Coordinates of C-alpha atoms in Angstrom, one line a residue:
Chain A
X1 CA -27.6 43.1 -51.2
X2 CA -27.4 44.6 -48.2
X3 CA -24.7 44.6 -46.2
X4 CA -24.1 45.4 -42.3
X5 CA -26.2 47.8 -41.3
X6 CA -25.4 49.9 -37.7
X7 CA -26.8 52.6 -36.0
X8 CA -26.8 55.0 -35.2
X9 CA -24.1 56.2 -37.8
X10 CA -22.8 58.9 -34.9
X11 CA -23.1 59.6 -31.6
X12 CA -22.7 62.2 -28.9
X13 CA -23.8 61.1 -25.5
X14 CA -22.6 62.9 -21.8
X15 CA -20.5 60.9 -19.6
X16 CA -23.2 58.8 -17.4
X17 CA -25.4 57.9 -19.5
X18 CA -26.6 54.6 -21.7
X19 CA -25.2 54.4 -24.6
X20 CA -26.9 51.5 -27.9
X21 CA -25.5 50.9 -30.5
X22 CA -27.4 48.9 -32.6
X23 CA -26.3 46.4 -35.3
X24 CA -28.3 43.9 -38.4
X25 CA -25.8 41.8 -40.3
X26 CA -26.2 40.2 -43.5
X27 CA -28.7 38.0 -44.2
X28 CA -27.7 34.3 -43.2
X29 CA -25.1 34.9 -41.3
X30 CA -24.6 33.4 -38.8
X31 CA -21.4 34.8 -37.2
X32 CA -21.6 38.3 -35.8
X33 CA -18.6 40.4 -34.7
X34 CA -18.7 43.4 -32.6
X35 CA -15.2 45.5 -32.9
X36 CA -13.9 48.7 -31.4
X37 CA -11.5 50.8 -33.0
X38 CA -9.3 53.7 -31.3
X39 CA -6.5 55.3 -32.9
X40 CA -4.7 54.9 -29.3
X41 CA -5.5 50.8 -29.6
X42 CA -6.1 50.2 -33.1
X43 CA -8.9 47.8 -34.3
X44 CA -10.3 45.2 -31.4
X45 CA -12.8 42.4 -31.3
X46 CA -14.7 42.8 -27.9
X47 CA -17.2 40.2 -28.5
X48 CA -18.6 37.6 -31.0
X49 CA -21.1 35.5 -31.3
X50 CA -22.2 32.1 -33.1
X51 CA -25.7 31.2 -34.1
X52 CA -27.0 33.8 -31.4
X53 CA -25.4 32.6 -28.7
X54 CA -21.9 34.7 -27.1
X55 CA -19.1 32.8 -27.7
X56 CA -15.7 34.7 -26.7
X57 CA -16.1 38.3 -24.8
X58 CA -12.8 38.6 -23.4
X59 CA -12.0 41.8 -25.4
X60 CA -14.8 43.4 -23.4
X61 CA -13.6 45.7 -21.1
X62 CA -15.0 45.6 -18.7
X63 CA -18.6 44.9 -16.7
X64 CA -20.1 48.8 -18.2
X65 CA -20.1 47.0 -21.6
X66 CA -22.7 44.0 -22.3
X67 CA -24.1 42.5 -25.6
X68 CA -27.1 40.7 -26.6
X69 CA -27.7 38.5 -30.1
X70 CA -31.9 37.9 -29.7
X71 CA -31.9 36.5 -32.7
X72 CA -30.3 36.0 -35.6
X73 CA -30.7 39.7 -37.4
X74 CA -30.2 41.6 -34.3
X75 CA -27.9 42.0 -31.9
X76 CA -27.3 45.7 -29.2
X77 CA -23.5 46.8 -27.5
X78 CA -23.9 48.6 -24.9
X79 CA -22.5 50.9 -22.1
X80 CA -24.3 51.9 -18.8
X81 CA -22.0 54.4 -17.5
X82 CA -20.5 55.9 -20.4
X83 CA -17.2 57.1 -20.3
X84 CA -15.4 59.6 -21.9
X85 CA -12.4 56.9 -22.5
X86 CA -15.3 55.2 -24.8
X87 CA -14.5 57.9 -27.1
X88 CA -14.5 55.4 -30.4
X89 CA -15.5 54.3 -34.0
X90 CA -17.8 51.0 -33.2
X91 CA -17.7 48.1 -36.4
X92 CA -20.0 45.3 -36.6
X93 CA -18.8 42.4 -38.9
X94 CA -21.0 39.2 -40.1
X95 CA -19.6 36.6 -41.8
X96 CA -21.2 33.2 -43.3
X97 CA -19.7 31.0 -41.3
X98 CA -16.4 29.1 -39.3
X99 CA -12.9 30.8 -40.8
X100 CA -15.1 32.7 -43.4
X101 CA -14.5 36.3 -44.4
X102 CA -16.5 39.0 -42.3
X103 CA -17.8 41.3 -43.6
X104 CA -17.8 44.9 -41.9
X105 CA -20.7 47.4 -41.4
X106 CA -20.0 51.6 -42.0
X107 CA -19.3 51.9 -37.7
X108 CA -20.7 54.0 -35.1
X109 CA -18.6 57.6 -34.3
X110 CA -19.6 57.7 -30.9
X111 CA -18.4 60.7 -28.9
X112 CA -19.0 60.9 -25.0
X113 CA -18.5 64.0 -23.6
Chain B
X1 CA -1.4 44.3 -31.1
X2 CA 2.0 43.5 -30.9
X3 CA 0.8 40.2 -32.0
X4 CA 1.0 41.2 -35.9
X5 CA 2.9 44.2 -37.7
X6 CA 2.1 46.3 -40.3
X7 CA 4.6 47.8 -41.6
X8 CA 5.4 50.6 -42.8
X9 CA 3.1 53.0 -40.5
X10 CA 2.4 55.7 -43.6
X11 CA 3.4 55.6 -46.8
X12 CA 3.4 58.3 -49.5
X13 CA 3.6 57.9 -53.5
X14 CA 3.6 59.0 -56.8
X15 CA 1.2 58.0 -58.6
X16 CA 1.6 55.0 -61.4
X17 CA 3.9 54.1 -58.6
X18 CA 4.6 50.1 -57.3
X19 CA 4.4 49.6 -53.5
X20 CA 4.3 46.7 -51.0
X21 CA 2.9 46.8 -47.3
X22 CA 3.6 43.8 -45.3
X23 CA 2.5 42.1 -42.0
X24 CA 4.0 39.9 -39.9
X25 CA 2.6 37.1 -37.0
X26 CA 4.5 36.3 -34.1
X27 CA 2.1 33.3 -35.1
X28 CA 1.4 30.9 -37.3
X29 CA -1.9 32.4 -39.0
X30 CA -4.7 29.7 -40.1
X31 CA -5.7 33.0 -42.3
X32 CA -4.8 36.6 -42.6
X33 CA -7.2 38.9 -43.9
X34 CA -6.6 42.2 -45.7
X35 CA -8.5 45.2 -45.8
X36 CA -9.3 49.2 -47.0
X37 CA -10.6 51.7 -45.1
X38 CA -11.2 55.2 -45.7
X39 CA -11.8 57.4 -43.7
X40 CA -15.1 57.9 -41.3
X41 CA -16.1 54.6 -43.4
X42 CA -16.0 50.9 -42.7
X43 CA -13.2 48.4 -44.3
X44 CA -13.9 47.0 -47.8
X45 CA -12.3 43.4 -47.6
X46 CA -9.6 42.7 -50.4
X47 CA -8.2 39.2 -49.9
X48 CA -8.0 36.4 -47.5
X49 CA -4.9 34.1 -47.6
X50 CA -4.9 30.7 -45.9
X51 CA -3.0 28.1 -47.1
X52 CA 1.6 28.6 -47.7
X53 CA 2.9 30.1 -50.7
X54 CA -0.9 31.1 -51.4
X55 CA -1.1 34.1 -54.1
X56 CA -4.2 36.4 -55.5
X57 CA -4.7 39.3 -57.4
X58 CA -7.6 41.8 -57.6
X59 CA -6.8 44.1 -60.5
X60 CA -3.9 45.6 -59.3
X61 CA -3.7 44.8 -55.9
X62 CA -1.9 41.6 -55.1
X63 CA -1.6 39.5 -51.5
X64 CA 1.3 36.8 -51.0
X65 CA 1.4 34.2 -47.7
X66 CA 4.9 32.4 -46.9
X67 CA 5.5 29.4 -46.9
X68 CA 5.4 30.1 -43.1
X69 CA 2.7 31.3 -42.6
X70 CA 4.0 34.4 -40.6
X71 CA 4.6 36.7 -43.4
X72 CA 1.9 38.3 -46.0
X73 CA 2.4 41.4 -48.3
X74 CA 0.9 43.2 -50.5
X75 CA 1.3 44.7 -53.7
X76 CA 0.5 46.8 -55.4
X77 CA 1.4 47.6 -59.3
X78 CA 1.0 51.4 -61.4
X79 CA -0.8 53.1 -58.2
X80 CA -3.4 55.2 -59.0
X81 CA -5.3 57.5 -57.0
X82 CA -8.6 56.0 -56.0
X83 CA -5.7 53.1 -53.9
X84 CA -5.5 56.0 -51.2
X85 CA -6.6 54.8 -47.9
X86 CA -5.6 52.7 -44.4
X87 CA -4.8 48.9 -45.4
X88 CA -4.9 46.9 -42.4
X89 CA -3.9 43.4 -42.2
X90 CA -6.1 41.1 -40.1
X91 CA -4.9 37.8 -38.5
X92 CA -6.4 34.3 -37.2
X93 CA -4.1 32.9 -35.3
X94 CA -6.1 30.8 -33.5
X95 CA -8.2 28.9 -36.0
X96 CA -11.6 30.6 -34.0
X97 CA -12.0 33.0 -36.4
X98 CA -10.8 35.9 -33.1
X99 CA -8.9 38.5 -35.8
X100 CA -6.1 40.4 -34.1
X101 CA -5.6 43.9 -36.4
X102 CA -2.6 45.5 -37.4
X103 CA -1.6 49.2 -36.1
X104 CA -2.7 49.7 -40.8
X105 CA -0.7 51.8 -43.0
X106 CA -1.6 55.4 -44.4
X107 CA -1.6 55.5 -48.5
X108 CA -1.5 58.7 -49.8
X109 CA -1.2 58.8 -53.5
X110 CA 0.9 61.5 -55.2
X111 CA -0.5 62.9 -59.0

């Protein structure tokens, strides 16, 4: 079975540009999570969805960040405009149901110059 | 996160030796998750603990959750080079599936 799929795997962009990260959760999973990992702050939850509905976005750092889940098999995390401090690895994870194990994708390594 | 303290931050052991990684929460846990991460890759799920006193094993890795559900340990017996990586504990302290992660333990296995 395919795991969580993320694209792109690597992204290099210039400050001020829009960045869109994509995630396809495991088929049948109804919870989706976006995390950010940096050396300084470790792994942090940004936002999570249940049944395509955003439940908690308190971890989203600024209005420059937005996330959508238009259907059960696709989600995006957008940064507009991007800044060098947004450089990090962004992970998407999905789970089958409430309080079930989260399975992580391979991550997108973002570098903003 | 200050809610979750993981120790040690790094660990170097000789192949074949046993080791333990600890994870301590300032809050009672609804669930405690152990993951392993290799550089440049995603997190691989190892084990989940939910009940006080629970213990789970997979191959040579054993994880325990204390009775108070605030501390967990991950024990590796007879370590192998394949065990090398970063071990992360993730805690659900609200019951809402919002995981808070420790800073990770970087494990190196010397042959």
